[in-house]
C-alpha positions as a printed NumPy array, in Angstrom:
array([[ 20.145, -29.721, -18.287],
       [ 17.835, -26.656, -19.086],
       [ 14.793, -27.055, -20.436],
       [ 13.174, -23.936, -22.148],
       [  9.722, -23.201, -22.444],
       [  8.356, -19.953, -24.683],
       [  4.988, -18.338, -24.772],
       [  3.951, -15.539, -27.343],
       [  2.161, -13.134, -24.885],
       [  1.225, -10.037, -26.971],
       [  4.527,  -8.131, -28.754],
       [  6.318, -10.366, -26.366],
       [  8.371, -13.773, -26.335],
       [  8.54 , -15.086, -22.709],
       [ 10.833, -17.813, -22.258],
       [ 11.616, -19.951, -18.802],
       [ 14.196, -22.007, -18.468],
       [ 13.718, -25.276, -16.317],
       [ 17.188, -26.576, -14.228],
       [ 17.569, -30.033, -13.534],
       [ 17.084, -29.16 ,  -9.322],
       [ 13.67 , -28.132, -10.925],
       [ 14.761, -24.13 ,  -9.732],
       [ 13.15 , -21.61 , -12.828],
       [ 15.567, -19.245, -15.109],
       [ 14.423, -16.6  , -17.331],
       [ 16.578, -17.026, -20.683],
       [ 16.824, -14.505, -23.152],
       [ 14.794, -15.451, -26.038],
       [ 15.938, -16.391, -29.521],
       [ 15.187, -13.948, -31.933],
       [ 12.223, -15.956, -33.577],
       [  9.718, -12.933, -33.586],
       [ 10.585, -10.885, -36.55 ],
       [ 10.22 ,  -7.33 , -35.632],
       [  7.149,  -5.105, -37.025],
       [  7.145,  -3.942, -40.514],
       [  6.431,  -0.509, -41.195],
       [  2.929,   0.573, -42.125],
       [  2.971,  -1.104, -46.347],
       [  2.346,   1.904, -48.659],
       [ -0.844,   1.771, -50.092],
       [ -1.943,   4.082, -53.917],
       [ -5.226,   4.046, -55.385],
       [ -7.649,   6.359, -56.942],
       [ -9.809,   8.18 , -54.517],
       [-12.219,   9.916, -57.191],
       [-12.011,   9.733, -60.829],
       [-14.034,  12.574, -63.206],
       [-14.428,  13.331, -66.684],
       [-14.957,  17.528, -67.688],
       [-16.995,  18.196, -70.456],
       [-14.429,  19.021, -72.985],
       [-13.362,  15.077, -72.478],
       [-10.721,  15.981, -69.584],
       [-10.305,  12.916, -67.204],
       [ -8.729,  13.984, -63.28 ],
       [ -8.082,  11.189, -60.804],
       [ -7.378,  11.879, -57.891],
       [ -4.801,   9.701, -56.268],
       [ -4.148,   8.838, -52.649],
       [ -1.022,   7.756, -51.608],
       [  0.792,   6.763, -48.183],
       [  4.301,   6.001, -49.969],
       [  5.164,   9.092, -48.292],
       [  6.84 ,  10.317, -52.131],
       [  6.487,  13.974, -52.095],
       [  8.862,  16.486, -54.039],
       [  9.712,  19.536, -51.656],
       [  9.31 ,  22.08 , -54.196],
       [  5.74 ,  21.089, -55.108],
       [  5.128,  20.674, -51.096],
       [  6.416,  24.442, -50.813],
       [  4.155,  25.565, -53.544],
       [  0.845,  23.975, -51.712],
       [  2.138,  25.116, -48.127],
       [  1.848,  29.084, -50.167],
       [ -1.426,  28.318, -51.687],
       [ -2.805,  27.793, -48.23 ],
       [ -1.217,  30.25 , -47.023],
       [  1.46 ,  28.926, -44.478],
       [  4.594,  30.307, -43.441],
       [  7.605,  29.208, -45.745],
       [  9.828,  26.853, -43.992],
       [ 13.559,  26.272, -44.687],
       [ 13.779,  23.023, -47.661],
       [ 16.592,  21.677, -45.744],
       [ 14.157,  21.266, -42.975],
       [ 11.235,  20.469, -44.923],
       [ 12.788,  17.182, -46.234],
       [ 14.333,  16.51 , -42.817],
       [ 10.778,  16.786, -41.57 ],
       [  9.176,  14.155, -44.513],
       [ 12.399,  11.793, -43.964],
       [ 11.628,  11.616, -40.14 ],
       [  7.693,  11.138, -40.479],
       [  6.502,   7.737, -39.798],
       [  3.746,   7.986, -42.652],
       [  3.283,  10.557, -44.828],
       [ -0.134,  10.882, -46.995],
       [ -0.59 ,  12.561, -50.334],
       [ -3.632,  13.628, -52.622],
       [ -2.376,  14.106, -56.229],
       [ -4.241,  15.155, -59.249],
       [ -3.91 ,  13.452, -62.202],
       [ -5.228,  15.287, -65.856],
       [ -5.725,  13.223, -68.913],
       [ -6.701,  14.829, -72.035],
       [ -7.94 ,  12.492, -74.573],
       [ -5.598,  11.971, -77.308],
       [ -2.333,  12.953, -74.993],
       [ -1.039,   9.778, -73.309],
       [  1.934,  10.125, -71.552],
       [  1.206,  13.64 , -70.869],
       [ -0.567,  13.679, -67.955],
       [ -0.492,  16.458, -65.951],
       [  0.222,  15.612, -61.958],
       [ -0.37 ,  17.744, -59.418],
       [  0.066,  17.48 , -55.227],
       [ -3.099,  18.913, -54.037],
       [ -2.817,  17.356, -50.095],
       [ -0.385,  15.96 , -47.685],
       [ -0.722,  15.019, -43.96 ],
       [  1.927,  13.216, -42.112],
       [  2.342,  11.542, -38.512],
       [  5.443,  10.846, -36.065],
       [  5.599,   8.573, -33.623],
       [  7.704,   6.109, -31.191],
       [  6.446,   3.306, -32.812],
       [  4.33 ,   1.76 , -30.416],
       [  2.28 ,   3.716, -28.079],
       [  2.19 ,   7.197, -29.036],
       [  1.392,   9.694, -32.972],
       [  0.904,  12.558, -33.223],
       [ -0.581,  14.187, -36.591],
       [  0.66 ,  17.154, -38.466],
       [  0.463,  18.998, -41.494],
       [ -2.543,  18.193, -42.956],
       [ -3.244,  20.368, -45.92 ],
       [ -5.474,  20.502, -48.989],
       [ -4.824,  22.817, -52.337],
       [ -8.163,  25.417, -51.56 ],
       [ -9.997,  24.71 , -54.935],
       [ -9.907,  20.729, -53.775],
       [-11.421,  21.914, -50.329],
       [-14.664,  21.237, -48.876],
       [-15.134,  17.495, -51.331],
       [-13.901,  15.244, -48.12 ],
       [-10.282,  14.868, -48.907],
       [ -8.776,  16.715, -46.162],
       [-11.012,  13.921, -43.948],
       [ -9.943,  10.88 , -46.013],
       [ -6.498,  11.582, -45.227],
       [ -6.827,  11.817, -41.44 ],
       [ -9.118,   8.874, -41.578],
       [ -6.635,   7.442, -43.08 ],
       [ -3.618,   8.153, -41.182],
       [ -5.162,   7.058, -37.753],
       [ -6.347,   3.608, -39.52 ],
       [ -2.933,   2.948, -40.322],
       [ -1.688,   3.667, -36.972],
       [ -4.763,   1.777, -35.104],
       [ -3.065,  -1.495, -37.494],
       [  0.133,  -0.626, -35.775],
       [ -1.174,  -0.645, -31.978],
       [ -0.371,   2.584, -32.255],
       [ -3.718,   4.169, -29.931],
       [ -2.813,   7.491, -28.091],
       [ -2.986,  10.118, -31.768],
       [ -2.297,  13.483, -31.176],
       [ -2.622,  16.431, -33.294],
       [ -2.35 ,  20.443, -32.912],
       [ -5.177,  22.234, -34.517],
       [ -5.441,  26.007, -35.25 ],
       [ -8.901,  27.769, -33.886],
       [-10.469,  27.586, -36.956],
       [-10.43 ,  24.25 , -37.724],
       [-11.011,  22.348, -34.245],
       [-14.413,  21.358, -35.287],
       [-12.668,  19.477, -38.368],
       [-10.89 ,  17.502, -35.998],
       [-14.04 ,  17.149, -33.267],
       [-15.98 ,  15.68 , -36.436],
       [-13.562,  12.891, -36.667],
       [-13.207,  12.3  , -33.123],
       [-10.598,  14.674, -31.577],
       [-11.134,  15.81 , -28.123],
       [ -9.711,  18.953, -27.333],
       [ -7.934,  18.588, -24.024],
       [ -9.011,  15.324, -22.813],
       [ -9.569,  15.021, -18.799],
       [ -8.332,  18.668, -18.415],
       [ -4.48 ,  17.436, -20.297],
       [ -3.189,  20.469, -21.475],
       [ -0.37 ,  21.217, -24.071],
       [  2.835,  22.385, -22.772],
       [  5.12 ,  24.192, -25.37 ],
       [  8.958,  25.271, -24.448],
       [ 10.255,  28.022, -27.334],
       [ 13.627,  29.501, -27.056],
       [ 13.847,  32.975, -25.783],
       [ 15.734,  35.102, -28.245]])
């Protein structure tokens, strides 16, 4: 006869198995945890204005991770970043483990259904799905800079992943914009870590 006994310790199910000579076995454990969801996509508007001549822009945040490659391309040029292959591009959104977008939304009075949508910012995160993200990508049109947005979605983004367990968040950060990432708690090279990069040769 085997008794089995489970106890829920953290992610984990552990199970023992009592024998009738009263010797222990570990038993593999039914499948009674259901395995963690992915982070739930989340939309709602960040800021909401109305321009004089009656023009009403929301801005929208997203983490549905819905982002058309062409209009990605478009920001990636207005801020000046190399072009990358599309092919690789949507290989790179597919692959992400949460991807973040800012759109702007234009209504002009009088035009429903005509509303003019825009992607002004994207950031995006990988990661093994439990211990370790890393952040990349994180991009705002230039005439949307310097109003917080660029900050909401890395706040965002490491929330997200802090819900998931997820606690060791990476990023890489050009020069001029380590202080962006210091202000929202980045160390650079923690405890003397360094980054290591391989790149091919030829």
């Amino acid at each position: 006869m085997l008794m089995v006994s489970c106890e829920v310790v953290g992610h984990w199910a552990l199970c023992v198995g009592f024998l009738k000579d009263n010797s222990t076995q570990v038993v593999e454990s039914p499948s009674t945890l259901q395995e963690e969801e992915e982070p739930q996509p989340e939309e709602f508007v960040l800021v909401e204005k109305t321009e004089e001549d009656g023009v009403v822009e929301q801005i929208i945040f997203s983490s549905g991770g819905d982002v058309d490659i062409y209009d990605l391309q478009t920001l990636c040029d207005k801020v000046g970043w190399p072009r990358r292959p599309l092919s690789k591009l949507d290989a790179a959104l597919k692959n992400s483990y949460m991807v973040a977008t800012l759109h702007s939304i234009r209504k002009s009075p009088g035009s429903e259904g005509n509303d003019q949508k825009k992607l002004i910012g994207m950031a995006r995160a990988t990661s093994d799905h439990a211990f370790n993200a890393t952040i990349w990508d994180v991009l705002v049109d230039p005439s949307y800079q310097g109003q917080g947005l660029g900050k909401t979605l890395v706040e965002k983004i490491i929330r997200a992943l802090l819900q998931r367990d997820i606690g060791n968040i990476t990023l890489f950060a050009d020069s001029q914009v380590v202080e962006f990432y210091r202000n929202l708690g980045f160390e650079p090279d923690p405890e003397g870590i360094k980054g290591m990069f391989w790149y091919p040769k030829y």
